[in-house]
Amino acid sequence: MAEKSPDMGGKIGYVLLGATKAEGGTRSVSYHPGGETDLPFTGMKAWEGSVPLVAFEICDDPGYWSPIVTSYTGDLVSDTPEWARTAEKQYGADLVRLYLTSTKRRGFDDFPSITKVMEGVLSGTGLPLVVEGSNEPAIDSEVFQRCGEAGQGERLLLGTAEAGRYRSVAAAAMAYNHSVVAQSPIDINLAKQLNILLREIGLKADHMMIDPYTGSLGYGFEYSYSVMERIRYAALKGDTDLAMPMITSATDSLSVKEVRDAGPAVRDDIAVAWEFYAALSSAVAGSSIVCVRHPKTVPLLKQAFRELWAGKMPGEA
Amino acid sequence: MALKALDIYKLLPKKNCKECGDPTCLTFAMKLASGKGDVEKCPYLDLNAKNILGASTRPPIQLVKIGVGERRFAVGEEFVVFRHEKTFYHPPGIMFQVSDLWPAETIESVTRRVGSEHFVRVGTDLTFSGVAITNESGDPDVFAKAVGVVEATGTHIPEVLMASDPAVQEEGLKKCGNFRPLIYSATRDTYKPMCALARKFGSPLVVTAKDPQTLGEMTKLCNAEGITDLLLDLSFPSLRDYLPAATEIRQKSISRSAPELGYPIFLDTTRYQMQDTALVLGIDKYAGVIVTPALPPASSVAALTLRQNIYTDPQKPIQMNPGIYPVGTPGKDSPVLLTVNFSLTYFTVQGYLESSRVPCYMFIVDTEGLSVLTAVAAGKLNETLVRDSIKKFDLENLVSHRRLIIPGYASPLSGKIEDETGWKVQVGPRDAAELGDYLVKEWKI
């Protein structure tokens, strides 16, 4: 086995995602990403840490979603709770990541609908949830409040906090005991700075995950890959401000030219390949949760992680 | 341990004879210290000095060349464990596997595909690297015939000859031994005859063992036979063992704590069920040569793009040549959109412009590869550059109007550009994704 560098004494902290009945929630499973003491998929000591998790991304207004996914999936995308259930039962995802794209509509003010969507998805799937709230600072506070409240006790992962726009999401997370996605633009120092800002307003380190921002393959992925490696390595060397597990999503994968312009016969396969290559490489660089949008990418990633991971898989005793 | 330049200098003749190609012994010493020099270039070194220098001044990972001619490639000569520490220099060769049991037409079509298929990304030609011919028949004549089929295509692509029996290997080499094919592979039992073949044909050689330590012992044995162009093959039953072992080999060779492991890694993905996964691991982490079944069209570009990404120099953004690039078939009254020559910006903007279906000109100015935001902040993107570029690329004769769309992040420059060029400036969106909408709503002539 590889020699651990002598200067590696750090450990990635744990974050609790989802809460089972025993933990005060209603999820059928909960996860504890974190705990790694060595480079991804290596290590000398009995595979400390956690296998990367696969999150399937859905949304509550498919008008804002990739036509590749909506045409592959069909009518299901208009039934958000059922879409979430399918992600769990049929695609085999570990988590569901819900984007509240309905809030992108101009002049959105139907806040009760958020509570309704949240309740629907929570009853549709027993998996832990990642919830992406509004895209509009003016309605952040109301949207995140609704998400947090609807998911009370469920240990959601709420996103997304950015420098200059993190108070609403952090406030909702702290009020209802959820965790936060902290996103910075492909820069290790900005990632660290944001974590410190969040800590200073009272969010605990075990309630944060780092999103270093992931460019899609061929469109900046190399920068994201290296920033992930740097963050992971800095944490292993003992920088506790960077020792949170990472969540990554190459969200542009399905809209880059190579995928968008592919012929109908190969379009789905190309979409899956672009998602798979970026997501697996992100896990190799240190990401604990990788997120994808094409249903066919999920089982491929799960199979790859099962093959590469010598430790326990989620759900295994 | 690596020696410092001054320590090396002490061992040199200090004649400043220039016969090594360097102006002084000190500059030669500095080159050696950085791992870029070749001890053999100094004709006056005594054997003792050569031995001391040889082990510590060759690159921590041996450079190995495979194939000849235009398509030959080199792997190894890497200096870091993580690409952010400097860069990775030599992308892995991806070789499509063919079997000597296959019909000649199939072997031929895979070979021709590797020979001619190429994808252009970021102004670079991306190709697969060669073919690996496996001896599944066990028969030397069948193997030689398959190698002959590959040769007869005239594609001149690099080859790996995968025959573990030295007698079979030799029959293959007789067909293509002049072209530096990679010999696969030497084990503890066969290293002597395999080294003899490597010597006879001047070919690089793969050594196979089940753990890094045994590999290290094997490279020493091969060195003693006079063979130093080696690759390391880890014959694991499970893909799970690849990353820990490849990481160990990379760490120990870079730190020079185990110089006997200082060779590129060979990864045969056909050994595993999950070949896509193996390919990704090999590209991300340290493989020099990867053998894979011919990839389906869907994952071909993804694989080559990932390889290009990982082997891009992080300190040197890929740049586009400045100039005018048409999107669709624009005419005299089509919009002109200015942006910078950072490749990522260029390709993102180009992608959205193409999908907007509005024919236009992309007007790329030379910001030395900086993005819009940084080029504006650093003053690289300024009114003088725009003025000079308009003249240089003859924009005034290309279009009949005098209106220029600039990126949203360059809005502070709009007034100055108008004053300097006499063109009317329109400020475009900050996010390239909004370009389609923008052109439809804001471009009227």
PDB file of C-alpha atoms in Angstrom, chain B residues 228-411:
ATOM      1  CA  THR B 228      16.290   0.773 -19.426  1.00  0.00           C
ATOM      2  CA  ASP B 229      13.270   1.627 -21.619  1.00  0.00           C
ATOM      3  CA  LEU B 230      10.734  -0.101 -19.391  1.00  0.00           C
ATOM      4  CA  LEU B 231       7.089   0.178 -18.380  1.00  0.00           C
ATOM      5  CA  LEU B 232       5.514  -1.264 -15.249  1.00  0.00           C
ATOM      6  CA  ASP B 233       2.467  -3.513 -15.482  1.00  0.00           C
ATOM      7  CA  LEU B 234       0.539  -4.348 -12.327  1.00  0.00           C
ATOM      8  CA  SER B 235      -1.267  -7.583 -12.997  1.00  0.00           C
ATOM      9  CA  PHE B 236      -3.962  -7.196 -10.343  1.00  0.00           C
ATOM     10  CA  PRO B 237      -7.018  -9.390 -10.378  1.00  0.00           C
ATOM     11  CA  SER B 238      -9.086  -6.471  -9.029  1.00  0.00           C
ATOM     12  CA  LEU B 239      -9.235  -2.910 -10.313  1.00  0.00           C
ATOM     13  CA  ARG B 240      -9.515  -1.831  -6.690  1.00  0.00           C
ATOM     14  CA  ASP B 241      -5.771  -2.317  -6.281  1.00  0.00           C
ATOM     15  CA  TYR B 242      -4.826  -0.001  -9.133  1.00  0.00           C
ATOM     16  CA  LEU B 243      -5.054   3.422  -7.461  1.00  0.00           C
ATOM     17  CA  PRO B 244      -3.186   2.504  -4.260  1.00  0.00           C
ATOM     18  CA  ALA B 245      -0.361   0.851  -6.205  1.00  0.00           C
ATOM     19  CA  ALA B 246      -0.147   3.451  -8.970  1.00  0.00           C
ATOM     20  CA  THR B 247      -0.107   6.188  -6.317  1.00  0.00           C
ATOM     21  CA  GLU B 248       2.640   4.396  -4.416  1.00  0.00           C
ATOM     22  CA  ILE B 249       4.741   4.011  -7.562  1.00  0.00           C
ATOM     23  CA  ARG B 250       4.276   7.652  -8.490  1.00  0.00           C
ATOM     24  CA  GLN B 251       5.091   8.941  -4.987  1.00  0.00           C
ATOM     25  CA  LYS B 252       8.164   6.766  -4.576  1.00  0.00           C
ATOM     26  CA  SER B 253       9.553   7.523  -8.015  1.00  0.00           C
ATOM     27  CA  ILE B 254       9.030  11.280  -7.726  1.00  0.00           C
ATOM     28  CA  SER B 255      10.630  11.356  -4.268  1.00  0.00           C
ATOM     29  CA  ARG B 256      13.362   9.078  -5.669  1.00  0.00           C
ATOM     30  CA  SER B 257      13.010   6.895  -2.606  1.00  0.00           C
ATOM     31  CA  ALA B 258      12.673   3.905  -4.950  1.00  0.00           C
ATOM     32  CA  PRO B 259      14.396   4.830  -8.240  1.00  0.00           C
ATOM     33  CA  GLU B 260      13.827   1.282  -9.480  1.00  0.00           C
ATOM     34  CA  LEU B 261      10.135   2.218  -9.785  1.00  0.00           C
ATOM     35  CA  GLY B 262      10.891   5.276 -11.918  1.00  0.00           C
ATOM     36  CA  TYR B 263       9.164   4.051 -15.091  1.00  0.00           C
ATOM     37  CA  PRO B 264       5.799   4.797 -16.699  1.00  0.00           C
ATOM     38  CA  ILE B 265       2.839   2.590 -15.781  1.00  0.00           C
ATOM     39  CA  PHE B 266       1.140   0.212 -18.206  1.00  0.00           C
ATOM     40  CA  LEU B 267      -2.584  -0.466 -17.684  1.00  0.00           C
ATOM     41  CA  ASP B 268      -4.461  -3.207 -19.527  1.00  0.00           C
ATOM     42  CA  THR B 269      -8.167  -2.431 -18.998  1.00  0.00           C
ATOM     43  CA  THR B 270      -9.283  -5.526 -20.914  1.00  0.00           C
ATOM     44  CA  ARG B 271      -8.368  -7.497 -17.831  1.00  0.00           C
ATOM     45  CA  TYR B 272     -11.288  -5.936 -15.968  1.00  0.00           C
ATOM     46  CA  GLN B 273     -15.076  -5.984 -16.270  1.00  0.00           C
ATOM     47  CA  MET B 274     -15.368  -2.237 -15.945  1.00  0.00           C
ATOM     48  CA  GLN B 275     -13.247  -0.938 -18.745  1.00  0.00           C
ATOM     49  CA  ASP B 276     -14.593   2.631 -18.781  1.00  0.00           C
ATOM     50  CA  THR B 277     -13.829   2.936 -15.094  1.00  0.00           C
ATOM     51  CA  ALA B 278     -10.327   1.541 -15.596  1.00  0.00           C
ATOM     52  CA  LEU B 279      -9.730   3.970 -18.454  1.00  0.00           C
ATOM     53  CA  VAL B 280     -10.761   6.963 -16.320  1.00  0.00           C
ATOM     54  CA  LEU B 281      -8.475   5.847 -13.483  1.00  0.00           C
ATOM     55  CA  GLY B 282      -5.572   5.382 -15.873  1.00  0.00           C
ATOM     56  CA  ILE B 283      -6.023   8.827 -17.409  1.00  0.00           C
ATOM     57  CA  ASP B 284      -6.482  10.597 -14.059  1.00  0.00           C
ATOM     58  CA  LYS B 285      -3.801   8.742 -12.209  1.00  0.00           C
ATOM     59  CA  TYR B 286      -0.456   8.097 -13.741  1.00  0.00           C
ATOM     60  CA  ALA B 287      -0.821   5.576 -16.564  1.00  0.00           C
ATOM     61  CA  GLY B 288       1.648   5.913 -19.462  1.00  0.00           C
ATOM     62  CA  VAL B 289       0.118   3.364 -21.818  1.00  0.00           C
ATOM     63  CA  ILE B 290      -3.496   2.168 -21.591  1.00  0.00           C
ATOM     64  CA  VAL B 291      -4.824  -0.795 -23.569  1.00  0.00           C
ATOM     65  CA  THR B 292      -8.607  -0.724 -24.078  1.00  0.00           C
ATOM     66  CA  PRO B 293     -11.152  -2.345 -26.350  1.00  0.00           C
ATOM     67  CA  ALA B 294     -11.986   0.011 -29.244  1.00  0.00           C
ATOM     68  CA  LEU B 295     -14.176   2.658 -27.637  1.00  0.00           C
ATOM     69  CA  PRO B 296     -17.728   3.214 -28.882  1.00  0.00           C
ATOM     70  CA  PRO B 297     -18.294   6.615 -30.512  1.00  0.00           C
ATOM     71  CA  ALA B 298     -20.219   7.830 -27.449  1.00  0.00           C
ATOM     72  CA  SER B 299     -17.284   7.652 -25.053  1.00  0.00           C
ATOM     73  CA  SER B 300     -14.456   8.344 -27.549  1.00  0.00           C
ATOM     74  CA  VAL B 301     -14.567  12.109 -27.339  1.00  0.00           C
ATOM     75  CA  ALA B 302     -15.199  12.068 -23.579  1.00  0.00           C
ATOM     76  CA  ALA B 303     -12.082   9.931 -23.034  1.00  0.00           C
ATOM     77  CA  LEU B 304      -9.865  12.076 -25.251  1.00  0.00           C
ATOM     78  CA  THR B 305     -11.237  15.265 -23.689  1.00  0.00           C
ATOM     79  CA  LEU B 306     -10.544  14.013 -20.179  1.00  0.00           C
ATOM     80  CA  ARG B 307      -6.980  13.166 -21.221  1.00  0.00           C
ATOM     81  CA  GLN B 308      -6.573  16.633 -22.721  1.00  0.00           C
ATOM     82  CA  ASN B 309      -7.965  18.230 -19.537  1.00  0.00           C
ATOM     83  CA  ILE B 310      -5.690  16.357 -17.166  1.00  0.00           C
ATOM     84  CA  TYR B 311      -2.608  17.052 -19.296  1.00  0.00           C
ATOM     85  CA  THR B 312      -3.276  20.753 -19.834  1.00  0.00           C
ATOM     86  CA  ASP B 313      -0.636  22.924 -18.195  1.00  0.00           C
ATOM     87  CA  PRO B 314      -2.474  24.586 -15.292  1.00  0.00           C
ATOM     88  CA  GLN B 315      -0.182  27.626 -15.486  1.00  0.00           C
ATOM     89  CA  LYS B 316      -0.649  28.118 -19.196  1.00  0.00           C
ATOM     90  CA  PRO B 317      -4.235  28.412 -20.339  1.00  0.00           C
ATOM     91  CA  ILE B 318      -4.736  27.103 -23.846  1.00  0.00           C
ATOM     92  CA  GLN B 319      -4.923  30.070 -26.179  1.00  0.00           C
ATOM     93  CA  MET B 320      -6.736  30.640 -29.429  1.00  0.00           C
ATOM     94  CA  ASN B 321      -5.107  32.459 -32.288  1.00  0.00           C
ATOM     95  CA  PRO B 322      -6.472  36.005 -32.333  1.00  0.00           C
ATOM     96  CA  GLY B 323      -8.522  36.783 -35.424  1.00  0.00           C
ATOM     97  CA  ILE B 324     -12.009  36.711 -36.879  1.00  0.00           C
ATOM     98  CA  TYR B 325     -13.985  33.494 -36.607  1.00  0.00           C
ATOM     99  CA  PRO B 326     -17.292  33.239 -38.473  1.00  0.00           C
ATOM    100  CA  VAL B 327     -20.204  31.451 -36.826  1.00  0.00           C
ATOM    101  CA  GLY B 328     -22.638  30.133 -39.435  1.00  0.00           C
ATOM    102  CA  THR B 329     -22.408  32.081 -42.698  1.00  0.00           C
ATOM    103  CA  PRO B 330     -22.383  35.754 -41.675  1.00  0.00           C
ATOM    104  CA  GLY B 331     -22.649  38.613 -44.147  1.00  0.00           C
ATOM    105  CA  LYS B 332     -21.809  42.326 -44.311  1.00  0.00           C
ATOM    106  CA  ASP B 333     -24.516  43.286 -41.818  1.00  0.00           C
ATOM    107  CA  SER B 334     -23.941  40.493 -39.288  1.00  0.00           C
ATOM    108  CA  PRO B 335     -23.080  41.284 -35.664  1.00  0.00           C
ATOM    109  CA  VAL B 336     -19.464  41.320 -34.502  1.00  0.00           C
ATOM    110  CA  LEU B 337     -18.815  40.058 -30.987  1.00  0.00           C
ATOM    111  CA  LEU B 338     -15.533  40.827 -29.339  1.00  0.00           C
ATOM    112  CA  THR B 339     -14.004  38.467 -26.821  1.00  0.00           C
ATOM    113  CA  VAL B 340     -10.636  37.280 -25.503  1.00  0.00           C
ATOM    114  CA  ASN B 341      -8.388  34.451 -26.678  1.00  0.00           C
ATOM    115  CA  PHE B 342      -8.667  32.312 -23.526  1.00  0.00           C
ATOM    116  CA  SER B 343      -9.742  29.026 -25.091  1.00  0.00           C
ATOM    117  CA  LEU B 344     -12.382  28.286 -22.483  1.00  0.00           C
ATOM    118  CA  THR B 345     -14.036  31.646 -23.120  1.00  0.00           C
ATOM    119  CA  TYR B 346     -13.804  31.149 -26.849  1.00  0.00           C
ATOM    120  CA  PHE B 347     -15.400  27.712 -26.864  1.00  0.00           C
ATOM    121  CA  THR B 348     -18.114  28.607 -24.395  1.00  0.00           C
ATOM    122  CA  VAL B 349     -19.091  31.703 -26.369  1.00  0.00           C
ATOM    123  CA  GLN B 350     -18.840  29.832 -29.667  1.00  0.00           C
ATOM    124  CA  GLY B 351     -21.116  27.071 -28.377  1.00  0.00           C
ATOM    125  CA  TYR B 352     -23.856  29.474 -27.366  1.00  0.00           C
ATOM    126  CA  LEU B 353     -23.529  31.529 -30.522  1.00  0.00           C
ATOM    127  CA  GLU B 354     -23.905  28.428 -32.663  1.00  0.00           C
ATOM    128  CA  SER B 355     -27.035  27.383 -30.857  1.00  0.00           C
ATOM    129  CA  SER B 356     -28.483  30.895 -31.218  1.00  0.00           C
ATOM    130  CA  ARG B 357     -28.572  30.315 -34.995  1.00  0.00           C
ATOM    131  CA  VAL B 358     -27.713  33.978 -35.573  1.00  0.00           C
ATOM    132  CA  PRO B 359     -24.844  34.159 -38.077  1.00  0.00           C
ATOM    133  CA  CYS B 360     -22.120  36.408 -36.689  1.00  0.00           C
ATOM    134  CA  TYR B 361     -18.411  37.072 -36.406  1.00  0.00           C
ATOM    135  CA  MET B 362     -16.387  36.301 -33.304  1.00  0.00           C
ATOM    136  CA  PHE B 363     -13.657  38.902 -33.020  1.00  0.00           C
ATOM    137  CA  ILE B 364     -10.890  37.401 -30.880  1.00  0.00           C
ATOM    138  CA  VAL B 365      -8.258  39.760 -29.508  1.00  0.00           C
ATOM    139  CA  ASP B 366      -4.968  38.737 -27.958  1.00  0.00           C
ATOM    140  CA  THR B 367      -5.153  38.921 -24.158  1.00  0.00           C
ATOM    141  CA  GLU B 368      -2.428  36.278 -23.820  1.00  0.00           C
ATOM    142  CA  GLY B 369      -4.960  33.702 -22.751  1.00  0.00           C
ATOM    143  CA  LEU B 370      -6.499  35.745 -19.939  1.00  0.00           C
ATOM    144  CA  SER B 371     -10.243  35.556 -19.347  1.00  0.00           C
ATOM    145  CA  VAL B 372     -12.394  38.659 -19.833  1.00  0.00           C
ATOM    146  CA  LEU B 373     -12.538  39.556 -16.156  1.00  0.00           C
ATOM    147  CA  THR B 374      -8.808  39.192 -15.552  1.00  0.00           C
ATOM    148  CA  ALA B 375      -7.871  40.801 -18.871  1.00  0.00           C
ATOM    149  CA  VAL B 376      -9.923  43.885 -17.979  1.00  0.00           C
ATOM    150  CA  ALA B 377      -8.501  44.010 -14.456  1.00  0.00           C
ATOM    151  CA  ALA B 378      -4.924  43.586 -15.689  1.00  0.00           C
ATOM    152  CA  GLY B 379      -5.357  46.180 -18.418  1.00  0.00           C
ATOM    153  CA  LYS B 380      -4.542  43.634 -21.120  1.00  0.00           C
ATOM    154  CA  LEU B 381      -7.922  44.202 -22.729  1.00  0.00           C
ATOM    155  CA  ASN B 382      -7.951  47.904 -23.562  1.00  0.00           C
ATOM    156  CA  GLU B 383      -9.022  50.348 -26.255  1.00  0.00           C
ATOM    157  CA  THR B 384      -5.638  50.360 -27.995  1.00  0.00           C
ATOM    158  CA  LEU B 385      -5.690  46.597 -28.380  1.00  0.00           C
ATOM    159  CA  VAL B 386      -9.181  46.778 -29.824  1.00  0.00           C
ATOM    160  CA  ARG B 387      -8.218  49.575 -32.233  1.00  0.00           C
ATOM    161  CA  ASP B 388      -5.099  47.759 -33.418  1.00  0.00           C
ATOM    162  CA  SER B 389      -6.936  44.467 -33.786  1.00  0.00           C
ATOM    163  CA  ILE B 390      -9.688  46.054 -35.896  1.00  0.00           C
ATOM    164  CA  LYS B 391      -6.990  47.286 -38.244  1.00  0.00           C
ATOM    165  CA  LYS B 392      -4.949  44.099 -38.178  1.00  0.00           C
ATOM    166  CA  PHE B 393      -7.838  41.794 -39.031  1.00  0.00           C
ATOM    167  CA  ASP B 394      -9.377  44.246 -41.506  1.00  0.00           C
ATOM    168  CA  LEU B 395     -12.716  44.298 -39.729  1.00  0.00           C
ATOM    169  CA  GLU B 396     -13.728  47.510 -41.532  1.00  0.00           C
ATOM    170  CA  ASN B 397     -13.867  45.753 -44.886  1.00  0.00           C
ATOM    171  CA  LEU B 398     -15.586  42.679 -43.489  1.00  0.00           C
ATOM    172  CA  VAL B 399     -18.775  44.364 -42.336  1.00  0.00           C
ATOM    173  CA  SER B 400     -20.619  47.433 -43.553  1.00  0.00           C
ATOM    174  CA  HIS B 401     -21.753  48.613 -40.130  1.00  0.00           C
ATOM    175  CA  ARG B 402     -19.597  50.038 -37.308  1.00  0.00           C
ATOM    176  CA  ARG B 403     -21.062  48.372 -34.247  1.00  0.00           C
ATOM    177  CA  LEU B 404     -19.187  46.172 -31.850  1.00  0.00           C
ATOM    178  CA  ILE B 405     -20.659  43.951 -29.120  1.00  0.00           C
ATOM    179  CA  ILE B 406     -18.339  43.623 -26.126  1.00  0.00           C
ATOM    180  CA  PRO B 407     -18.590  41.217 -23.170  1.00  0.00           C
ATOM    181  CA  GLY B 408     -20.645  42.377 -20.170  1.00  0.00           C
ATOM    182  CA  TYR B 409     -17.596  42.288 -17.938  1.00  0.00           C
ATOM    183  CA  ALA B 410     -15.787  44.686 -20.277  1.00  0.00           C
ATOM    184  CA  SER B 411     -18.485  47.359 -19.905  1.00  0.00           C
TER     185      SER B 411
END
